[in-house]
mmCIF file of C-alpha atoms and ligand atoms in Angstrom:
data_model
loop_
_atom_site.group_PDB
_atom_site.id
_atom_site.type_symbol
_atom_site.label_atom_id
_atom_site.label_comp_id
_atom_site.label_asym_id
_atom_site.label_seq_id
_atom_site.Cartn_x
_atom_site.Cartn_y
_atom_site.Cartn_z
ATOM 1 C CA MET A 2 25.575 -6.162 38.579
ATOM 2 C CA ASN A 3 27.193 -9.205 36.979
ATOM 3 C CA SER A 4 27.113 -9.974 33.260
ATOM 4 C CA TRP A 5 24.185 -12.433 33.620
ATOM 5 C CA GLN A 6 22.032 -9.737 35.268
ATOM 6 C CA ASN A 7 23.110 -7.300 32.602
ATOM 7 C CA ARG A 8 21.859 -9.550 29.815
ATOM 8 C CA ASN A 9 18.504 -9.998 31.513
ATOM 9 C CA VAL A 10 18.061 -6.312 32.090
ATOM 10 C CA SER A 11 18.753 -5.521 28.460
ATOM 11 C CA LYS A 12 16.391 -8.342 27.418
ATOM 12 C CA LEU A 13 13.690 -6.917 29.651
ATOM 13 C CA ASN A 14 13.942 -3.633 27.787
ATOM 14 C CA TYR A 15 12.824 -5.431 24.648
ATOM 15 C CA LEU A 16 10.043 -7.498 26.161
ATOM 16 C CA PRO A 17 6.745 -6.810 24.376
ATOM 17 C CA THR A 18 4.320 -4.594 26.242
ATOM 18 C CA GLY A 19 0.645 -5.587 26.116
ATOM 19 C CA ASP A 20 0.126 -3.157 23.275
ATOM 20 C CA GLN A 21 2.982 -4.277 21.097
ATOM 21 C CA TYR A 22 1.951 -5.930 17.854
ATOM 22 C CA HIS A 23 3.582 -8.979 16.379
ATOM 23 C CA ALA A 24 2.151 -9.964 13.031
ATOM 24 C CA ASP A 25 0.831 -13.514 12.784
ATOM 25 C CA PRO A 26 3.591 -15.539 11.096
ATOM 26 C CA GLN A 27 0.850 -17.671 9.503
ATOM 27 C CA ARG A 28 -0.858 -14.673 7.870
ATOM 28 C CA TYR A 29 -0.152 -15.642 4.272
ATOM 29 C CA SER A 30 -1.644 -19.086 4.782
ATOM 30 C CA HIS A 31 -5.051 -17.332 4.991
ATOM 31 C CA THR A 32 -4.576 -15.271 1.854
ATOM 32 C CA VAL A 33 -6.116 -16.039 -1.505
ATOM 33 C CA LEU A 34 -4.314 -14.011 -4.156
ATOM 34 C CA ALA A 35 -5.116 -12.763 -7.617
ATOM 35 C CA ARG A 36 -2.890 -11.071 -10.131
ATOM 36 C CA CYS A 37 -3.905 -7.499 -10.914
ATOM 37 C CA GLY A 38 -4.563 -7.662 -14.664
ATOM 38 C CA ASN A 39 -1.401 -8.587 -16.519
ATOM 39 C CA THR A 40 0.902 -6.786 -14.092
ATOM 40 C CA GLY A 41 3.373 -8.338 -11.689
ATOM 41 C CA LEU A 42 1.289 -7.044 -8.797
ATOM 42 C CA GLN A 43 -0.557 -9.602 -6.694
ATOM 43 C CA LEU A 44 -3.488 -8.525 -4.567
ATOM 44 C CA PRO A 45 -5.397 -10.287 -1.808
ATOM 45 C CA ARG A 46 -8.892 -11.180 -3.010
ATOM 46 C CA ILE A 47 -10.309 -9.270 -0.034
ATOM 47 C CA ALA A 48 -9.012 -5.777 0.759
ATOM 48 C CA LEU A 49 -9.966 -3.384 3.565
ATOM 49 C CA GLY A 50 -11.306 0.095 2.791
ATOM 50 C CA LEU A 51 -11.179 2.996 5.249
ATOM 51 C CA TRP A 52 -13.960 5.236 3.892
ATOM 52 C CA HIS A 53 -16.141 4.876 7.012
ATOM 53 C CA ASN A 54 -15.107 3.725 10.506
ATOM 54 C CA PHE A 55 -11.603 5.257 10.480
ATOM 55 C CA GLY A 56 -12.330 8.948 10.985
ATOM 56 C CA ASP A 57 -11.995 10.935 14.199
ATOM 57 C CA ASP A 58 -15.567 9.950 15.101
ATOM 58 C CA ARG A 59 -14.402 6.422 16.015
ATOM 59 C CA PRO A 60 -12.018 5.307 18.798
ATOM 60 C CA PHE A 61 -8.485 4.943 17.462
ATOM 61 C CA GLN A 62 -7.952 1.713 19.396
ATOM 62 C CA ILE A 63 -10.797 -0.018 17.522
ATOM 63 C CA GLN A 64 -9.437 1.211 14.193
ATOM 64 C CA ARG A 65 -6.024 -0.101 15.123
ATOM 65 C CA GLU A 66 -7.420 -3.499 16.103
ATOM 66 C CA ILE A 67 -9.262 -3.811 12.799
ATOM 67 C CA ILE A 68 -6.103 -2.922 10.844
ATOM 68 C CA ARG A 69 -3.998 -5.380 12.857
ATOM 69 C CA LYS A 70 -6.591 -8.120 12.386
ATOM 70 C CA ALA A 71 -6.735 -7.442 8.658
ATOM 71 C CA PHE A 72 -2.993 -7.924 8.321
ATOM 72 C CA ASP A 73 -3.093 -11.077 10.451
ATOM 73 C CA LEU A 74 -5.789 -12.429 8.140
ATOM 74 C CA GLY A 75 -3.581 -11.898 5.109
ATOM 75 C CA ILE A 76 -5.455 -8.754 4.049
ATOM 76 C CA PHE A 77 -2.432 -6.668 3.098
ATOM 77 C CA HIS A 78 -4.172 -4.143 0.858
ATOM 78 C CA PHE A 79 -5.581 -1.002 2.526
ATOM 79 C CA ASP A 80 -7.566 1.466 0.459
ATOM 80 C CA LEU A 81 -7.829 5.148 1.360
ATOM 81 C CA ALA A 82 -8.661 8.491 -0.231
ATOM 82 C CA ASN A 83 -7.847 12.099 0.560
ATOM 83 C CA ASN A 84 -11.332 12.830 1.928
ATOM 84 C CA TYR A 85 -12.038 9.713 4.020
ATOM 85 C CA GLY A 86 -12.973 10.610 7.597
ATOM 86 C CA PRO A 87 -14.745 12.571 9.016
ATOM 87 C CA PRO A 88 -13.237 15.094 8.935
ATOM 88 C CA TYR A 89 -11.662 14.832 5.505
ATOM 89 C CA GLY A 90 -8.084 13.589 5.756
ATOM 90 C CA SER A 91 -8.494 12.008 9.192
ATOM 91 C CA ALA A 92 -8.684 8.402 7.942
ATOM 92 C CA GLU A 93 -5.293 8.852 6.284
ATOM 93 C CA GLU A 94 -3.921 10.421 9.473
ATOM 94 C CA ASN A 95 -5.283 7.636 11.648
ATOM 95 C CA PHE A 96 -4.058 4.980 9.240
ATOM 96 C CA GLY A 97 -0.628 6.661 9.311
ATOM 97 C CA ARG A 98 -0.618 6.438 13.116
ATOM 98 C CA ALA A 99 -1.601 2.757 13.076
ATOM 99 C CA LEU A 100 1.005 2.091 10.427
ATOM 100 C CA ALA A 101 3.754 3.782 12.440
ATOM 101 C CA LYS A 102 2.809 1.927 15.619
ATOM 102 C CA ASP A 103 2.218 -1.542 14.230
ATOM 103 C CA LEU A 104 3.080 -2.085 10.603
ATOM 104 C CA ALA A 105 6.052 0.127 9.777
ATOM 105 C CA SER A 106 8.405 -2.841 9.537
ATOM 106 C CA HIS A 107 5.990 -4.481 7.081
ATOM 107 C CA ARG A 108 5.723 -1.523 4.665
ATOM 108 C CA HIS A 109 7.019 -3.510 1.722
ATOM 109 C CA GLU A 110 4.367 -6.177 2.244
ATOM 110 C CA LEU A 111 1.560 -3.625 2.139
ATOM 111 C CA ILE A 112 -0.400 -2.317 -0.806
ATOM 112 C CA ILE A 113 -1.644 1.119 0.193
ATOM 113 C CA SER A 114 -3.794 3.146 -2.157
ATOM 114 C CA SER A 115 -5.146 6.664 -2.134
ATOM 115 C CA LYS A 116 -7.245 8.786 -4.451
ATOM 116 C CA ALA A 117 -8.253 12.294 -5.370
ATOM 117 C CA GLY A 118 -11.167 13.489 -7.447
ATOM 118 C CA TRP A 119 -14.102 14.096 -5.106
ATOM 119 C CA ASP A 120 -14.329 17.247 -2.968
ATOM 120 C CA MET A 121 -11.393 17.878 -0.644
ATOM 121 C CA TRP A 122 -10.736 21.556 0.025
ATOM 122 C CA ASP A 123 -12.467 24.867 -0.605
ATOM 123 C CA GLY A 124 -12.109 26.713 -3.865
ATOM 124 C CA PRO A 125 -12.360 25.604 -7.470
ATOM 125 C CA ASN A 126 -9.267 23.391 -7.420
ATOM 126 C CA GLY A 127 -10.222 21.184 -4.500
ATOM 127 C CA PHE A 128 -12.360 18.906 -6.670
ATOM 128 C CA GLY A 129 -12.209 17.292 -10.098
ATOM 129 C CA GLY A 130 -9.385 16.136 -12.274
ATOM 130 C CA SER A 131 -6.945 19.006 -12.739
ATOM 131 C CA ARG A 132 -3.219 18.424 -12.519
ATOM 132 C CA LYS A 133 -3.098 21.007 -9.711
ATOM 133 C CA TYR A 134 -5.667 19.164 -7.619
ATOM 134 C CA LEU A 135 -4.442 15.598 -8.186
ATOM 135 C CA LEU A 136 -0.753 16.211 -7.579
ATOM 136 C CA SER A 137 -1.146 18.571 -4.596
ATOM 137 C CA SER A 138 -3.582 16.130 -3.053
ATOM 138 C CA LEU A 139 -1.195 13.205 -3.483
ATOM 139 C CA ASP A 140 1.517 15.192 -1.666
ATOM 140 C CA GLU A 141 -0.871 15.868 1.218
ATOM 141 C CA SER A 142 -1.996 12.221 1.389
ATOM 142 C CA LEU A 143 1.614 11.068 1.643
ATOM 143 C CA GLN A 144 2.237 13.586 4.400
ATOM 144 C CA ARG A 145 -0.837 12.519 6.369
ATOM 145 C CA MET A 146 0.082 8.836 6.164
ATOM 146 C CA GLY A 147 3.798 9.436 6.743
ATOM 147 C CA LEU A 148 4.692 7.652 3.523
ATOM 148 C CA ASP A 149 7.197 8.243 0.730
ATOM 149 C CA TYR A 150 4.942 6.605 -1.831
ATOM 150 C CA VAL A 151 1.537 4.962 -2.262
ATOM 151 C CA ASP A 152 1.290 1.714 -4.154
ATOM 152 C CA ILE A 153 -1.712 2.793 -6.201
ATOM 153 C CA PHE A 154 -2.923 6.343 -6.885
ATOM 154 C CA TYR A 155 -6.388 6.713 -8.386
ATOM 155 C CA HIS A 156 -8.354 9.396 -10.097
ATOM 156 C CA HIS A 157 -11.386 8.973 -7.847
ATOM 157 C CA ARG A 158 -14.085 9.879 -10.379
ATOM 158 C CA PRO A 159 -14.296 11.108 -13.951
ATOM 159 C CA ASP A 160 -14.472 14.878 -14.349
ATOM 160 C CA ALA A 161 -16.292 16.099 -17.427
ATOM 161 C CA ASP A 162 -14.907 19.623 -16.949
ATOM 162 C CA THR A 163 -11.269 18.615 -17.230
ATOM 163 C CA ASN A 164 -9.604 17.346 -20.344
ATOM 164 C CA ILE A 165 -9.025 13.628 -19.713
ATOM 165 C CA GLU A 166 -5.432 13.965 -21.061
ATOM 166 C CA GLU A 167 -4.650 16.371 -18.199
ATOM 167 C CA SER A 168 -5.905 13.971 -15.517
ATOM 168 C CA MET A 169 -4.044 11.045 -17.084
ATOM 169 C CA MET A 170 -0.842 13.074 -17.417
ATOM 170 C CA ALA A 171 -1.105 13.843 -13.678
ATOM 171 C CA LEU A 172 -1.394 10.102 -12.886
ATOM 172 C CA HIS A 173 1.528 9.383 -15.205
ATOM 173 C CA ASP A 174 3.644 12.054 -13.488
ATOM 174 C CA ALA A 175 2.665 10.740 -10.044
ATOM 175 C CA VAL A 176 4.158 7.385 -11.058
ATOM 176 C CA LYS A 177 7.182 8.911 -12.809
ATOM 177 C CA SER A 178 7.978 10.951 -9.679
ATOM 178 C CA GLY A 179 8.029 7.768 -7.563
ATOM 179 C CA LYS A 180 5.191 9.023 -5.350
ATOM 180 C CA ALA A 181 2.958 6.218 -6.672
ATOM 181 C CA LEU A 182 3.950 2.820 -8.022
ATOM 182 C CA TYR A 183 0.815 2.193 -10.085
ATOM 183 C CA ALA A 184 -2.092 4.257 -11.437
ATOM 184 C CA GLY A 185 -5.807 3.496 -11.374
ATOM 185 C CA ILE A 186 -9.207 5.023 -12.044
ATOM 186 C CA SER A 187 -12.502 4.766 -10.216
ATOM 187 C CA SER A 188 -16.127 4.975 -11.367
ATOM 188 C CA TYR A 189 -15.170 5.629 -15.001
ATOM 189 C CA SER A 190 -17.683 4.302 -17.557
ATOM 190 C CA ALA A 191 -16.698 1.574 -20.027
ATOM 191 C CA ALA A 192 -16.070 4.116 -22.828
ATOM 192 C CA ALA A 193 -14.139 6.544 -20.610
ATOM 193 C CA THR A 194 -12.053 3.657 -19.273
ATOM 194 C CA LYS A 195 -10.998 2.697 -22.781
ATOM 195 C CA GLU A 196 -10.131 6.312 -23.562
ATOM 196 C CA ALA A 197 -8.120 6.687 -20.346
ATOM 197 C CA ALA A 198 -6.318 3.359 -20.814
ATOM 198 C CA ASP A 199 -5.333 4.247 -24.389
ATOM 199 C CA ILE A 200 -3.875 7.594 -23.266
ATOM 200 C CA MET A 201 -1.960 6.032 -20.396
ATOM 201 C CA ARG A 202 -0.501 3.288 -22.594
ATOM 202 C CA GLU A 203 0.696 5.966 -24.996
ATOM 203 C CA LEU A 204 2.287 7.855 -22.088
ATOM 204 C CA GLY A 205 4.087 4.699 -20.954
ATOM 205 C CA THR A 206 2.304 4.247 -17.620
ATOM 206 C CA PRO A 207 -0.424 1.654 -18.200
ATOM 207 C CA LEU A 208 -3.514 1.922 -16.031
ATOM 208 C CA VAL A 209 -3.465 -1.215 -13.910
ATOM 209 C CA ILE A 210 -6.737 -1.179 -12.016
ATOM 210 C CA HIS A 211 -10.317 0.053 -12.057
ATOM 211 C CA GLN A 212 -12.279 0.590 -8.846
ATOM 212 C CA PRO A 213 -16.034 0.485 -9.537
ATOM 213 C CA SER A 214 -19.015 -0.039 -7.232
ATOM 214 C CA TYR A 215 -20.434 -3.556 -7.584
ATOM 215 C CA SER A 216 -22.702 -5.760 -5.506
ATOM 216 C CA MET A 217 -25.673 -8.080 -5.811
ATOM 217 C CA LEU A 218 -27.857 -4.948 -5.618
ATOM 218 C CA ASN A 219 -25.793 -2.932 -8.122
ATOM 219 C CA ARG A 220 -24.641 -4.778 -11.252
ATOM 220 C CA TRP A 221 -23.898 -1.899 -13.641
ATOM 221 C CA ILE A 222 -20.401 -3.131 -14.484
ATOM 222 C CA GLU A 223 -21.852 -6.269 -16.108
ATOM 223 C CA GLU A 224 -24.162 -4.267 -18.376
ATOM 224 C CA GLY A 225 -23.725 -2.742 -21.845
ATOM 225 C CA GLU A 226 -21.867 -3.722 -25.013
ATOM 226 C CA PRO A 227 -19.070 -3.651 -24.161
ATOM 227 C CA SER A 228 -19.576 -3.708 -20.397
ATOM 228 C CA LEU A 229 -17.050 -2.181 -18.032
ATOM 229 C CA LEU A 230 -15.928 -5.727 -17.143
ATOM 230 C CA ASP A 231 -15.323 -6.406 -20.869
ATOM 231 C CA VAL A 232 -13.239 -3.255 -21.291
ATOM 232 C CA VAL A 233 -11.202 -3.859 -18.151
ATOM 233 C CA ALA A 234 -10.439 -7.408 -19.360
ATOM 234 C CA GLU A 235 -9.513 -6.164 -22.860
ATOM 235 C CA GLN A 236 -7.197 -3.585 -21.325
ATOM 236 C CA ASN A 237 -5.526 -6.234 -19.117
ATOM 237 C CA MET A 238 -6.456 -4.283 -16.002
ATOM 238 C CA GLY A 239 -7.546 -5.599 -12.615
ATOM 239 C CA THR A 240 -10.893 -4.793 -10.974
ATOM 240 C CA ILE A 241 -11.367 -4.018 -7.296
ATOM 241 C CA ALA A 242 -15.069 -3.791 -6.477
ATOM 242 C CA PHE A 243 -16.148 -1.335 -3.792
ATOM 243 C CA THR A 244 -19.235 -1.588 -1.557
ATOM 244 C CA PRO A 245 -19.633 -5.344 -2.190
ATOM 245 C CA LEU A 246 -21.966 -5.450 0.832
ATOM 246 C CA ALA A 247 -23.989 -2.458 -0.434
ATOM 247 C CA GLN A 248 -22.736 -0.542 2.615
ATOM 248 C CA GLY A 249 -24.099 -3.228 4.953
ATOM 249 C CA LEU A 250 -27.478 -3.922 3.308
ATOM 250 C CA LEU A 251 -26.149 -7.289 2.088
ATOM 251 C CA THR A 252 -25.393 -8.531 5.607
ATOM 252 C CA ASN A 253 -27.415 -9.573 8.616
ATOM 253 C CA ARG A 254 -27.283 -5.944 9.857
ATOM 254 C CA TYR A 255 -30.763 -4.840 8.776
ATOM 255 C CA LEU A 256 -32.690 -8.132 8.715
ATOM 256 C CA ASN A 257 -34.660 -7.179 11.815
ATOM 257 C CA GLY A 258 -34.774 -3.395 11.625
ATOM 258 C CA ILE A 259 -32.226 -0.592 11.779
ATOM 259 C CA PRO A 260 -29.717 -0.912 14.641
ATOM 260 C CA ALA A 261 -28.768 2.431 16.204
ATOM 261 C CA ASP A 262 -25.043 1.755 15.754
ATOM 262 C CA SER A 263 -25.353 0.816 12.067
ATOM 263 C CA ARG A 264 -24.397 3.088 9.174
ATOM 264 C CA ILE A 265 -28.049 3.946 8.527
ATOM 265 C CA GLY A 266 -28.888 4.158 12.240
ATOM 266 C CA ALA A 267 -25.985 6.572 12.816
ATOM 267 C CA GLY A 268 -27.171 8.786 9.945
ATOM 268 C CA LYS A 269 -24.164 8.056 7.715
ATOM 269 C CA MET A 270 -26.263 6.498 4.981
ATOM 270 C CA ASP A 271 -29.601 7.624 3.612
ATOM 271 C CA ARG A 272 -32.541 5.731 5.129
ATOM 272 C CA ASP A 273 -34.209 5.789 1.704
ATOM 273 C CA PHE A 274 -31.773 3.126 0.527
ATOM 274 C CA PHE A 275 -33.522 0.688 2.791
ATOM 275 C CA ASN A 276 -37.034 -0.215 1.702
ATOM 276 C CA ASP A 277 -39.396 -3.211 1.723
ATOM 277 C CA SER A 278 -38.434 -4.317 -1.767
ATOM 278 C CA ILE A 279 -34.720 -4.439 -0.859
ATOM 279 C CA LEU A 280 -35.510 -6.170 2.421
ATOM 280 C CA ASP A 281 -37.504 -8.877 0.598
ATOM 281 C CA HIS A 282 -34.558 -9.563 -1.720
ATOM 282 C CA VAL A 283 -32.050 -9.458 1.134
ATOM 283 C CA ARG A 284 -34.094 -11.963 3.183
ATOM 284 C CA GLU A 285 -34.236 -14.350 0.210
ATOM 285 C CA LEU A 286 -30.515 -13.965 -0.388
ATOM 286 C CA ASN A 287 -29.932 -14.637 3.303
ATOM 287 C CA ARG A 288 -31.847 -17.922 2.947
ATOM 288 C CA ILE A 289 -29.639 -18.956 0.014
ATOM 289 C CA ALA A 290 -26.531 -18.050 2.019
ATOM 290 C CA GLN A 291 -27.712 -20.191 4.934
ATOM 291 C CA GLN A 292 -28.220 -23.135 2.588
ATOM 292 C CA ARG A 293 -24.608 -22.673 1.445
ATOM 293 C CA GLY A 294 -23.443 -22.613 5.058
ATOM 294 C CA GLN A 295 -22.329 -18.981 4.774
ATOM 295 C CA THR A 296 -23.402 -15.722 6.326
ATOM 296 C CA LEU A 297 -25.032 -13.297 3.911
ATOM 297 C CA ALA A 298 -21.930 -11.065 4.006
ATOM 298 C CA GLN A 299 -19.749 -14.042 3.084
ATOM 299 C CA MET A 300 -21.987 -15.026 0.185
ATOM 300 C CA ALA A 301 -22.166 -11.423 -1.078
ATOM 301 C CA ILE A 302 -18.360 -11.253 -1.159
ATOM 302 C CA ALA A 303 -17.975 -14.730 -2.678
ATOM 303 C CA TRP A 304 -20.466 -13.771 -5.395
ATOM 304 C CA ILE A 305 -18.389 -10.692 -6.288
ATOM 305 C CA LEU A 306 -15.337 -12.935 -6.585
ATOM 306 C CA ARG A 307 -17.101 -15.766 -8.485
ATOM 307 C CA ASP A 308 -15.533 -17.139 -11.627
ATOM 308 C CA GLN A 309 -16.544 -14.963 -14.603
ATOM 309 C CA GLY A 310 -13.759 -16.166 -16.881
ATOM 310 C CA ASP A 311 -11.444 -13.372 -18.003
ATOM 311 C CA ARG A 312 -13.935 -10.894 -16.495
ATOM 312 C CA THR A 313 -13.478 -12.241 -12.964
ATOM 313 C CA VAL A 314 -13.194 -9.470 -10.381
ATOM 314 C CA THR A 315 -9.726 -9.364 -8.803
ATOM 315 C CA THR A 316 -10.601 -8.135 -5.312
ATOM 316 C CA ALA A 317 -13.616 -7.334 -3.144
ATOM 317 C CA LEU A 318 -12.992 -4.090 -1.242
ATOM 318 C CA VAL A 319 -14.896 -4.341 2.028
ATOM 319 C CA GLY A 320 -15.492 -2.037 4.959
ATOM 320 C CA ALA A 321 -15.850 -3.159 8.577
ATOM 321 C CA SER A 322 -16.903 -1.412 11.782
ATOM 322 C CA SER A 323 -15.549 -4.183 14.039
ATOM 323 C CA VAL A 324 -12.972 -6.948 14.165
ATOM 324 C CA ALA A 325 -15.807 -9.510 14.295
ATOM 325 C CA GLN A 326 -17.261 -8.210 11.017
ATOM 326 C CA LEU A 327 -13.887 -8.379 9.305
ATOM 327 C CA GLU A 328 -13.299 -11.926 10.525
ATOM 328 C CA ASP A 329 -16.734 -12.920 9.284
ATOM 329 C CA SER A 330 -16.162 -11.306 5.879
ATOM 330 C CA ALA A 331 -12.749 -12.944 5.515
ATOM 331 C CA GLY A 332 -14.511 -16.306 5.918
ATOM 332 C CA ALA A 333 -15.978 -15.774 2.434
ATOM 333 C CA LEU A 334 -12.733 -17.151 1.030
ATOM 334 C CA ASN A 335 -13.604 -20.600 2.363
ATOM 335 C CA ASN A 336 -16.203 -21.059 -0.367
ATOM 336 C CA LEU A 337 -16.027 -19.045 -3.588
ATOM 337 C CA GLU A 338 -17.709 -21.714 -5.730
ATOM 338 C CA PHE A 339 -21.334 -21.497 -6.860
ATOM 339 C CA THR A 340 -23.425 -24.104 -8.657
ATOM 340 C CA ASP A 341 -25.371 -22.987 -11.729
ATOM 341 C CA ASP A 342 -28.587 -23.519 -9.771
ATOM 342 C CA GLU A 343 -27.393 -21.275 -6.954
ATOM 343 C CA LEU A 344 -26.421 -18.557 -9.418
ATOM 344 C CA LYS A 345 -29.843 -18.738 -11.098
ATOM 345 C CA LEU A 346 -31.586 -18.511 -7.759
ATOM 346 C CA ILE A 347 -29.420 -15.557 -6.728
ATOM 347 C CA ASP A 348 -30.156 -13.799 -10.049
ATOM 348 C CA HIS A 349 -33.847 -13.531 -9.047
ATOM 349 C CA HIS A 350 -32.873 -11.366 -6.095
ATOM 350 C CA ALA A 351 -29.582 -9.819 -7.217
ATOM 351 C CA VAL A 352 -31.356 -6.969 -8.955
ATOM 352 C CA GLU A 353 -30.789 -3.259 -9.485
ATOM 353 C CA SER A 354 -31.918 -1.564 -6.266
ATOM 354 C CA GLY A 355 -30.970 2.090 -6.577
ATOM 355 C CA VAL A 356 -27.975 1.872 -4.208
ATOM 356 C CA ASN A 357 -25.316 3.086 -6.665
ATOM 357 C CA LEU A 358 -24.540 6.537 -5.254
ATOM 358 C CA TRP A 359 -21.739 6.938 -7.808
ATOM 359 C CA TRP A 360 -23.838 6.526 -10.963
ATOM 360 C CA ASP A 361 -24.107 10.247 -11.796
ATOM 361 C CA ALA A 362 -20.325 10.609 -11.581
ATOM 362 C CA THR A 363 -19.913 7.655 -13.942
ATOM 363 C CA GLN A 364 -22.411 9.153 -16.368
ATOM 364 C CA SER A 365 -20.664 12.534 -16.328
ATOM 365 C CA ARG A 366 -18.210 11.150 -18.877
ATOM 366 C CA VAL A 367 -19.390 8.323 -21.125
HETATM 367 P P1 NAP B 427 -19.235 -2.492 2.306
HETATM 368 O O1 NAP B 427 -18.285 -3.605 2.565
HETATM 369 O O2 NAP B 427 -20.275 -2.667 1.258
HETATM 370 O O3 NAP B 427 -19.977 -2.081 3.668
HETATM 371 C C1 NAP B 427 -19.296 -2.065 4.881
HETATM 372 C C2 NAP B 427 -20.299 -2.017 6.025
HETATM 373 O O4 NAP B 427 -21.062 -3.226 6.055
HETATM 374 C C3 NAP B 427 -19.630 -1.950 7.385
HETATM 375 O O5 NAP B 427 -19.326 -0.627 7.783
HETATM 376 C C4 NAP B 427 -20.667 -2.593 8.286
HETATM 377 O O6 NAP B 427 -21.737 -1.711 8.511
HETATM 378 C C5 NAP B 427 -21.211 -3.686 7.387
HETATM 379 N N1 NAP B 427 -20.486 -4.957 7.500
HETATM 380 C C6 NAP B 427 -19.254 -5.254 7.003
HETATM 381 N N2 NAP B 427 -18.956 -6.553 7.199
HETATM 382 C C7 NAP B 427 -19.999 -7.091 7.834
HETATM 383 C C8 NAP B 427 -20.279 -8.397 8.304
HETATM 384 N N3 NAP B 427 -19.423 -9.398 8.093
HETATM 385 N N4 NAP B 427 -21.463 -8.619 8.925
HETATM 386 C C9 NAP B 427 -22.349 -7.609 9.101
HETATM 387 N N5 NAP B 427 -22.151 -6.346 8.676
HETATM 388 C C10 NAP B 427 -20.973 -6.093 8.035
HETATM 389 O O7 NAP B 427 -18.331 -1.316 1.908
HETATM 390 P P2 NAP B 427 -18.091 0.226 2.278
HETATM 391 O O8 NAP B 427 -17.557 0.303 3.669
HETATM 392 O O9 NAP B 427 -19.264 1.045 1.926
HETATM 393 O O10 NAP B 427 -16.924 0.532 1.248
HETATM 394 C C11 NAP B 427 -15.762 -0.282 1.261
HETATM 395 C C12 NAP B 427 -14.600 0.481 0.722
HETATM 396 O O11 NAP B 427 -14.770 0.737 -0.675
HETATM 397 C C13 NAP B 427 -14.409 1.867 1.314
HETATM 398 O O12 NAP B 427 -13.828 1.842 2.592
HETATM 399 C C14 NAP B 427 -13.506 2.498 0.274
HETATM 400 O O13 NAP B 427 -12.185 2.042 0.451
HETATM 401 C C15 NAP B 427 -14.087 1.936 -1.009
HETATM 402 N N6 NAP B 427 -15.034 2.874 -1.649
HETATM 403 C C16 NAP B 427 -14.607 3.506 -2.772
HETATM 404 C C17 NAP B 427 -15.434 4.420 -3.395
HETATM 405 C C18 NAP B 427 -14.953 5.083 -4.661
HETATM 406 O O14 NAP B 427 -15.581 6.053 -5.112
HETATM 407 N N7 NAP B 427 -13.889 4.610 -5.255
HETATM 408 C C19 NAP B 427 -16.698 4.702 -2.876
HETATM 409 C C20 NAP B 427 -17.102 4.024 -1.736
HETATM 410 C C21 NAP B 427 -16.273 3.098 -1.116
HETATM 411 P P3 NAP B 427 -21.930 -0.933 9.915
HETATM 412 O O15 NAP B 427 -20.945 0.187 9.817
HETATM 413 O O16 NAP B 427 -23.349 -0.493 9.841
HETATM 414 O O17 NAP B 427 -21.611 -1.908 11.003
#
């Protein structure tokens, strides 16, 4: 074989196979960014969550395509937790596989978060806010994802049975050990958030982000004096709102009944969440979205991200069961502006609808 043939043979060895992923070089041209509170950390205004759709009950290839598409769309923040699946832990394992196959060379571009606080393993220390639970769980999450560190580690829910200083000290130590770069909390009330933020500032690891539920059907974070949004702004933290589509209710998914392959149809969400009153509001909201030239999902996300001054939400944390859904949701970024008239019209239908599954946890420490 001459030297010319040699070169071609070695080149052939590196030719991409059909399954090889090359990130879109234009990906950051799609991204709209926001600074997370007063930190140096910048987040995409839409992030992808892996609570549902990334467990062992879903084909890995579809999961992988959604993750690849997210990155190509400039969605570089992926949110996980110890117990996402089913079974618990499998979403982190599957994400770790996708990461190793497709995104390993982009690790430093990614913001990967995990959490502990809800139920994970049997026995009294597989739930809550103890140091033992939070730090052992973080070690296991890192192992499942094949990572040395997560970018953000959250206490997933307040725990009234654990001294808040102990939970905060565990977050502080997670950051000090280098296993997490930043610390956050989820579903804490306004008062508990202030308490937690004060402790963390004293410890020298400021809390940088709060992850609450928030959607047009669940507006608790706007309510109260001060509201959670007020406290988060005062504390210079960012806000990443989960379930902005109310688990799919604020999309075209249920406009004409309950599809068998939907979250409710597949029995992964209580049918009681879906009733005539919600459907009436959702249909009206869908009409407003059409007038804006958006899908309902796009308007629901844009509304989360609307300008609320210093209380503006940093990021909408969406789920997706297909690439098409994610592409549709990402289109929200094309129009984040609302007129006052549109906002007033939306307010008639953006009303409390009993979809906040996390309310009792929030109330456990106020
Ligand atoms: P979501 O965005 O409100 O709902 C996602 C669901 O809506 C999808 O599974 C899909 O339903 C449907 N959907 C999404 N985009 C659509 C589109 N463009 N058109 C039509 N339907 C669409 O959020 P979520 O999945 O419930 O939660 C998002 C993330 O928030 C989670 O993955 C997790 O990271 C985080 N989270 C955190 C907590 C916490 O305690 N901190 C709790 C819950 C969630 P189908 O599956 O029916 O197709």
